[in-house]
PDB file of C-alpha atoms in Angstrom:
ATOM      1  CA  LYS A 163      63.737 -14.343  37.740  1.00 46.00           C
ATOM      2  CA  ILE A 164      61.057 -15.876  40.217  1.00 48.00           C
ATOM      3  CA  ASN A 165      58.594 -12.781  39.238  1.00 58.00           C
ATOM      4  CA  SER A 166      59.165 -13.510  35.502  1.00 68.00           C
ATOM      5  CA  PHE A 167      58.628 -17.218  35.839  1.00 62.00           C
ATOM      6  CA  GLY A 168      55.535 -16.373  37.849  1.00 61.00           C
ATOM      7  CA  SER A 169      54.519 -14.380  35.259  1.00 69.00           C
ATOM      8  CA  ILE A 170      54.880 -16.660  32.518  1.00 68.00           C
ATOM      9  CA  PHE A 171      53.266 -19.333  34.488  1.00 64.00           C
ATOM     10  CA  ALA A 172      50.034 -17.396  34.977  1.00 68.00           C
ATOM     11  CA  ILE A 173      50.093 -16.410  31.298  1.00 72.00           C
ATOM     12  CA  LEU A 174      50.189 -19.785  30.389  1.00 70.00           C
ATOM     13  CA  LEU A 175      47.628 -20.848  32.835  1.00 71.00           C
ATOM     14  CA  ILE A 176      45.069 -18.143  31.478  1.00 76.00           C
ATOM     15  CA  ASP A 177      45.759 -19.188  27.752  1.00 70.00           C
ATOM     16  CA  PHE A 178      45.240 -22.737  28.643  1.00 69.00           C
ATOM     17  CA  SER A 179      42.236 -21.897  30.355  1.00 73.00           C
ATOM     18  CA  LEU A 180      40.868 -19.745  27.360  1.00 70.00           C
ATOM     19  CA  VAL A 181      41.577 -22.902  25.146  1.00 69.00           C
ATOM     20  CA  ILE A 182      39.722 -25.213  27.205  1.00 70.00           C
ATOM     21  CA  ILE A 183      36.859 -22.683  27.337  1.00 71.00           C
ATOM     22  CA  VAL A 184      36.804 -22.355  23.721  1.00 65.00           C
ATOM     23  CA  ILE A 185      36.990 -26.123  23.359  1.00 63.00           C
ATOM     24  CA  LEU A 186      33.913 -26.598  25.629  1.00 62.00           C
ATOM     25  CA  ILE A 187      31.954 -24.113  23.787  1.00 63.00           C
ATOM     26  CA  ILE A 188      32.764 -25.596  20.343  1.00 60.00           C
ATOM     27  CA  ASN A 189      31.914 -28.911  21.856  1.00 54.00           C
ATOM     28  CA  LYS A 190      28.569 -27.816  23.040  1.00 56.00           C
ATOM     29  CA  ASN A 191      27.569 -26.031  19.696  1.00 52.00           C
ATOM     30  CA  ILE A 192      28.593 -29.206  17.873  1.00 47.00           C
ATOM     31  CA  ARG A 193      26.335 -31.425  20.271  1.00 51.00           C
ATOM     32  CA  LEU A 194      23.309 -28.917  19.726  1.00 46.00           C
ATOM     33  CA  ASN A 195      23.837 -28.959  15.995  1.00 47.00           C
ATOM     34  CA  LEU A 196      23.934 -32.763  16.235  1.00 41.00           C
ATOM     35  CA  GLU A 197      20.739 -32.878  18.329  1.00 47.00           C
ATOM     36  CA  ILE A 198      18.656 -30.403  15.549  1.00 48.00           C
ATOM     37  CA  VAL A 199      20.178 -32.575  12.821  1.00 47.00           C
ATOM     38  CA  ALA A 200      18.834 -35.728  14.553  1.00 67.00           C
ATOM     39  CA  SER A 201      15.624 -34.666  15.068  1.00 86.00           C
ATOM     40  CA  THR A 202      14.829 -32.667  11.843  1.00 93.00           C
ATOM     41  CA  ASP A 203      13.665 -34.028   8.622  1.00 95.00           C
ATOM     42  CA  THR A 204      16.478 -33.113   6.028  1.00 93.00           C
ATOM     43  CA  LEU A 205      13.829 -32.450   3.124  1.00 96.00           C
ATOM     44  CA  THR A 206      11.171 -30.647   4.649  1.00 97.00           C
ATOM     45  CA  ASN A 207      13.132 -29.231   7.734  1.00 95.00           C
ATOM     46  CA  ILE A 208      10.127 -29.950  10.229  1.00 97.00           C
ATOM     47  CA  GLY A 209      10.555 -32.602  12.820  1.00 96.00           C
ATOM     48  CA  ASN A 210      11.321 -36.059  12.147  1.00 96.00           C
ATOM     49  CA  ARG A 211      10.080 -39.287  13.414  1.00 95.00           C
ATOM     50  CA  ASN A 212      12.701 -38.834  16.262  1.00 93.00           C
ATOM     51  CA  ARG A 213      11.497 -35.699  17.100  1.00 94.00           C
ATOM     52  CA  TYR A 214       7.708 -36.917  17.180  1.00 96.00           C
ATOM     53  CA  ASN A 215       8.886 -40.051  19.459  1.00 95.00           C
ATOM     54  CA  GLU A 216      10.326 -37.465  21.978  1.00 94.00           C
ATOM     55  CA  ALA A 217       7.547 -34.857  21.945  1.00 95.00           C
ATOM     56  CA  ILE A 218       4.477 -37.419  21.977  1.00 97.00           C
ATOM     57  CA  GLU A 219       5.502 -38.727  25.290  1.00 95.00           C
ATOM     58  CA  ILE A 220       5.682 -35.042  26.562  1.00 94.00           C
ATOM     59  CA  TYR A 221       2.134 -34.409  25.199  1.00 95.00           C
ATOM     60  CA  LEU A 222       1.006 -37.645  26.676  1.00 96.00           C
ATOM     61  CA  ASN A 223       2.275 -36.829  30.299  1.00 93.00           C
ATOM     62  CA  LEU A 224       0.877 -33.326  29.867  1.00 91.00           C
ATOM     63  CA  PHE A 225      -2.420 -34.753  29.357  1.00 93.00           C
ATOM     64  CA  LYS A 226      -2.136 -37.073  32.326  1.00 91.00           C
ATOM     65  CA  LYS A 227      -0.939 -34.345  34.671  1.00 91.00           C
ATOM     66  CA  TYR A 228      -3.260 -31.535  33.611  1.00 90.00           C
ATOM     67  CA  ASN A 229      -5.955 -33.175  31.515  1.00 89.00           C
ATOM     68  CA  LYS A 230      -5.499 -30.704  28.881  1.00 89.00           C
ATOM     69  CA  LYS A 231      -7.350 -30.858  25.586  1.00 94.00           C
ATOM     70  CA  ILE A 232      -4.643 -31.719  23.088  1.00 97.00           C
ATOM     71  CA  ALA A 233      -5.601 -32.319  19.294  1.00 98.00           C
ATOM     72  CA  TYR A 234      -3.888 -35.197  17.249  1.00 98.00           C
ATOM     73  CA  ILE A 235      -3.997 -35.310  13.410  1.00 98.00           C
ATOM     74  CA  LEU A 236      -2.445 -37.940  11.153  1.00 98.00           C
ATOM     75  CA  LEU A 237      -2.235 -37.030   7.561  1.00 98.00           C
ATOM     76  CA  ASP A 238      -0.881 -38.186   4.370  1.00 96.00           C
ATOM     77  CA  ILE A 239      -0.648 -36.978   0.677  1.00 98.00           C
ATOM     78  CA  ASP A 240      -3.178 -38.751  -1.497  1.00 98.00           C
ATOM     79  CA  PHE A 241      -2.075 -41.093  -4.370  1.00 96.00           C
ATOM     80  CA  PHE A 242       1.520 -39.821  -3.679  1.00 97.00           C
ATOM     81  CA  LYS A 243       3.145 -43.144  -5.187  1.00 96.00           C
ATOM     82  CA  SER A 244       1.411 -42.082  -8.511  1.00 95.00           C
ATOM     83  CA  ILE A 245       3.186 -38.533  -8.250  1.00 96.00           C
ATOM     84  CA  ASN A 246       6.413 -40.199  -7.961  1.00 95.00           C
ATOM     85  CA  ASP A 247       5.804 -42.676 -10.579  1.00 95.00           C
ATOM     86  CA  ASN A 248       4.096 -40.037 -13.260  1.00 94.00           C
ATOM     87  CA  PHE A 249       6.269 -37.011 -12.320  1.00 95.00           C
ATOM     88  CA  GLY A 250       9.598 -38.438 -10.892  1.00 94.00           C
ATOM     89  CA  HIS A 251      10.935 -38.533  -7.368  1.00 95.00           C
ATOM     90  CA  ASP A 252      12.170 -34.698  -7.609  1.00 96.00           C
ATOM     91  CA  LYS A 253       8.590 -33.530  -8.248  1.00 96.00           C
ATOM     92  CA  GLY A 254       7.485 -35.733  -5.529  1.00 96.00           C
ATOM     93  CA  ASP A 255      10.338 -34.258  -3.140  1.00 97.00           C
ATOM     94  CA  ASP A 256       8.918 -30.872  -4.274  1.00 97.00           C
ATOM     95  CA  VAL A 257       5.417 -31.847  -3.446  1.00 97.00           C
ATOM     96  CA  LEU A 258       6.426 -32.836   0.192  1.00 97.00           C
ATOM     97  CA  ILE A 259       8.367 -29.642   0.642  1.00 97.00           C
ATOM     98  CA  LYS A 260       5.420 -27.316  -0.701  1.00 98.00           C
ATOM     99  CA  SER A 261       2.832 -29.214   1.188  1.00 97.00           C
ATOM    100  CA  THR A 262       4.810 -28.929   4.437  1.00 98.00           C
ATOM    101  CA  LYS A 263       5.357 -24.935   3.860  1.00 98.00           C
ATOM    102  CA  VAL A 264       1.394 -24.818   3.116  1.00 98.00           C
ATOM    103  CA  ILE A 265       0.550 -26.400   6.525  1.00 98.00           C
ATOM    104  CA  LEU A 266       3.154 -24.439   8.398  1.00 98.00           C
ATOM    105  CA  THR A 267       1.284 -21.316   7.287  1.00 97.00           C
ATOM    106  CA  ASN A 268      -1.927 -22.866   8.871  1.00 96.00           C
ATOM    107  CA  ILE A 269      -0.934 -23.942  12.083  1.00 97.00           C
ATOM    108  CA  LYS A 270       0.459 -22.258  15.398  1.00 95.00           C
ATOM    109  CA  LYS A 271       4.081 -22.067  16.231  1.00 93.00           C
ATOM    110  CA  ASP A 272       3.698 -24.177  19.329  1.00 93.00           C
ATOM    111  CA  ASP A 273       2.172 -26.893  17.468  1.00 97.00           C
ATOM    112  CA  LEU A 274       4.069 -30.049  16.620  1.00 97.00           C
ATOM    113  CA  PHE A 275       4.575 -30.847  13.094  1.00 98.00           C
ATOM    114  CA  CYS A 276       6.687 -33.854  12.092  1.00 98.00           C
ATOM    115  CA  ARG A 277       7.139 -36.019   9.101  1.00 97.00           C
ATOM    116  CA  VAL A 278       6.609 -39.528  10.321  1.00 96.00           C
ATOM    117  CA  GLY A 279       6.837 -41.404   7.042  1.00 92.00           C
ATOM    118  CA  GLY A 280       7.388 -41.063   3.362  1.00 92.00           C
ATOM    119  CA  GLU A 281       4.277 -38.877   2.692  1.00 96.00           C
ATOM    120  CA  GLU A 282       2.685 -39.227   6.172  1.00 97.00           C
ATOM    121  CA  PHE A 283       2.598 -36.251   8.854  1.00 98.00           C
ATOM    122  CA  VAL A 284       1.509 -35.790  12.220  1.00 98.00           C
ATOM    123  CA  ILE A 285       0.336 -32.170  14.131  1.00 98.00           C
ATOM    124  CA  VAL A 286      -0.257 -31.989  17.703  1.00 98.00           C
ATOM    125  CA  SER A 287      -1.801 -28.956  19.114  1.00 97.00           C
ATOM    126  CA  GLU A 288      -2.972 -27.801  22.581  1.00 94.00           C
ATOM    127  CA  ASN A 289      -4.675 -24.825  20.682  1.00 90.00           C
ATOM    128  CA  ILE A 290      -7.867 -26.901  20.029  1.00 95.00           C
ATOM    129  CA  ASN A 291     -10.747 -27.582  22.494  1.00 93.00           C
ATOM    130  CA  THR A 292     -13.639 -28.976  20.660  1.00 96.00           C
ATOM    131  CA  LYS A 293     -14.659 -31.681  18.044  1.00 97.00           C
ATOM    132  CA  ASP A 294     -15.941 -28.687  15.972  1.00 97.00           C
ATOM    133  CA  GLU A 295     -12.838 -26.755  16.425  1.00 97.00           C
ATOM    134  CA  LEU A 296     -10.800 -29.788  15.526  1.00 98.00           C
ATOM    135  CA  GLU A 297     -12.648 -30.389  12.130  1.00 97.00           C
ATOM    136  CA  LYS A 298     -12.559 -26.739  11.111  1.00 98.00           C
ATOM    137  CA  PHE A 299      -8.861 -26.622  11.787  1.00 98.00           C
ATOM    138  CA  ALA A 300      -8.178 -30.025  10.050  1.00 98.00           C
ATOM    139  CA  ASN A 301     -10.391 -28.797   6.958  1.00 98.00           C
ATOM    140  CA  LYS A 302      -8.738 -25.552   6.944  1.00 98.00           C
ATOM    141  CA  ILE A 303      -5.382 -27.563   6.460  1.00 98.00           C
ATOM    142  CA  ARG A 304      -6.994 -29.744   3.840  1.00 98.00           C
ATOM    143  CA  THR A 305      -8.193 -26.909   1.510  1.00 98.00           C
ATOM    144  CA  SER A 306      -5.193 -25.012   1.761  1.00 98.00           C
ATOM    145  CA  VAL A 307      -3.287 -28.089   0.197  1.00 98.00           C
ATOM    146  CA  GLU A 308      -6.070 -28.748  -2.331  1.00 98.00           C
ATOM    147  CA  ASN A 309      -6.185 -25.215  -3.304  1.00 98.00           C
ATOM    148  CA  PHE A 310      -2.432 -24.887  -3.584  1.00 97.00           C
ATOM    149  CA  ASP A 311      -0.742 -24.445  -7.354  1.00 96.00           C
ATOM    150  CA  PHE A 312       1.742 -27.343  -7.008  1.00 96.00           C
ATOM    151  CA  GLU A 313       2.485 -26.825 -10.836  1.00 93.00           C
ATOM    152  CA  LEU A 314       1.505 -30.390 -11.717  1.00 92.00           C
ATOM    153  CA  GLU A 315      -0.944 -31.454 -14.195  1.00 88.00           C
ATOM    154  CA  ARG A 316      -3.256 -32.596 -11.445  1.00 92.00           C
ATOM    155  CA  LYS A 317      -4.629 -31.433  -7.831  1.00 95.00           C
ATOM    156  CA  VAL A 318      -2.646 -32.525  -4.902  1.00 97.00           C
ATOM    157  CA  THR A 319      -4.865 -33.683  -1.846  1.00 98.00           C
ATOM    158  CA  ILE A 320      -4.262 -34.828   1.537  1.00 98.00           C
ATOM    159  CA  SER A 321      -6.402 -37.096   3.607  1.00 98.00           C
ATOM    160  CA  LEU A 322      -6.673 -36.773   7.384  1.00 98.00           C
ATOM    161  CA  GLY A 323      -7.547 -38.824  10.649  1.00 98.00           C
ATOM    162  CA  ALA A 324      -7.912 -36.695  13.694  1.00 98.00           C
ATOM    163  CA  THR A 325      -8.621 -37.481  17.345  1.00 98.00           C
ATOM    164  CA  PHE A 326      -8.184 -36.081  20.884  1.00 98.00           C
ATOM    165  CA  ILE A 327      -5.730 -37.780  23.427  1.00 97.00           C
ATOM    166  CA  GLU A 328      -7.849 -39.626  25.710  1.00 95.00           C
ATOM    167  CA  LYS A 329      -7.584 -41.243  29.186  1.00 91.00           C
ATOM    168  CA  ASP A 330      -4.916 -44.261  29.187  1.00 92.00           C
ATOM    169  CA  ASP A 331      -3.926 -43.456  25.641  1.00 96.00           C
ATOM    170  CA  THR A 332      -0.103 -44.581  24.822  1.00 96.00           C
ATOM    171  CA  LYS A 333       1.630 -43.495  21.968  1.00 96.00           C
ATOM    172  CA  HIS A 334       0.520 -46.565  20.065  1.00 97.00           C
ATOM    173  CA  SER A 335      -3.152 -46.456  20.861  1.00 97.00           C
ATOM    174  CA  LEU A 336      -3.361 -42.871  19.832  1.00 97.00           C
ATOM    175  CA  PHE A 337      -1.509 -43.274  16.379  1.00 97.00           C
ATOM    176  CA  LYS A 338      -3.781 -46.367  15.787  1.00 98.00           C
ATOM    177  CA  ARG A 339      -7.182 -44.308  16.478  1.00 98.00           C
ATOM    178  CA  ALA A 340      -5.838 -41.461  14.302  1.00 98.00           C
ATOM    179  CA  ASP A 341      -4.581 -44.012  11.509  1.00 98.00           C
ATOM    180  CA  GLU A 342      -8.217 -45.789  11.739  1.00 98.00           C
ATOM    181  CA  ALA A 343      -9.698 -42.280  11.011  1.00 98.00           C
ATOM    182  CA  LEU A 344      -7.158 -41.839   8.287  1.00 98.00           C
ATOM    183  CA  TYR A 345      -8.157 -45.161   6.539  1.00 98.00           C
ATOM    184  CA  ILE A 346     -11.713 -43.993   6.621  1.00 98.00           C
ATOM    185  CA  SER A 347     -11.042 -40.746   4.926  1.00 98.00           C
ATOM    186  CA  LYS A 348      -9.209 -42.611   2.184  1.00 97.00           C
ATOM    187  CA  ASN A 349     -11.878 -45.056   1.967  1.00 97.00           C
ATOM    188  CA  SER A 350     -14.354 -42.356   1.580  1.00 96.00           C
ATOM    189  CA  GLY A 351     -12.907 -41.085  -1.493  1.00 96.00           C
ATOM    190  CA  ARG A 352      -9.839 -39.276   0.001  1.00 97.00           C
ATOM    191  CA  ASN A 353      -9.385 -35.615   0.632  1.00 98.00           C
ATOM    192  CA  ARG A 354     -11.441 -35.708   3.732  1.00 98.00           C
ATOM    193  CA  VAL A 355     -11.174 -35.429   7.284  1.00 98.00           C
ATOM    194  CA  THR A 356     -12.370 -37.973   9.500  1.00 98.00           C
ATOM    195  CA  ILE A 357     -12.411 -37.551  13.589  1.00 98.00           C
ATOM    196  CA  LEU A 358     -12.716 -40.541  15.950  1.00 97.00           C
TER     197      LEU A 358
END
C-alpha cells in the first residue's frame, strides 16, 4: 500500500510539474507574441512608433559609446492626403503597403525601418559612412518608389530628409534636424532628398 501510494504521488507530482512547464511555455509565447504585436505596425508589418522609440535610444547609445556613423532618414509620401481623398482610404492603405515593400527591397536586413506616423517613415542604418553614400542610398529609395507602378492614375513619390547622428543628439534633436531636411525637400518641389 505504501509503495502504491508513493507511486501515485510520484505520478501526480510529475503530471503537475508537466502542467506547470506547459503553462510557463504558453505564457512565454503569449508574452513574446504580445511584444511583437506591440512593436509592429498592423498595416505594413514593419516597426511602429513603439519599436522606433525603443530602437532609437539604442542607436544613440551606440553612437555615444563607439562614435559609430549612423544614418537617419525621415520620409513621407508626397500628397498622400489627396491619394486618400481622390482614390479612397483602401487605395491609400494599398499605397502604404506597396511603398513599404519597395523600400524593404532597398535597405539591409539590419536597418531599422518604422512607420512613425500616417505616411511618415524612419530608416536608421549603420551601413552608411559618408554624405555621398547617404545621398545615393536615399535617392535609390526615392527613385524605386517613383518608378513603381501603384496602379493609380498618377505617380506616387516620396520626399526624404536625411542626416547622421551627431554628438549631443537626443531623439528629439535628431528627429527635428531630419524633419527640417524633409521640409526643405517638400518646399523644393517634393520627390527630393535633402541632407543636413
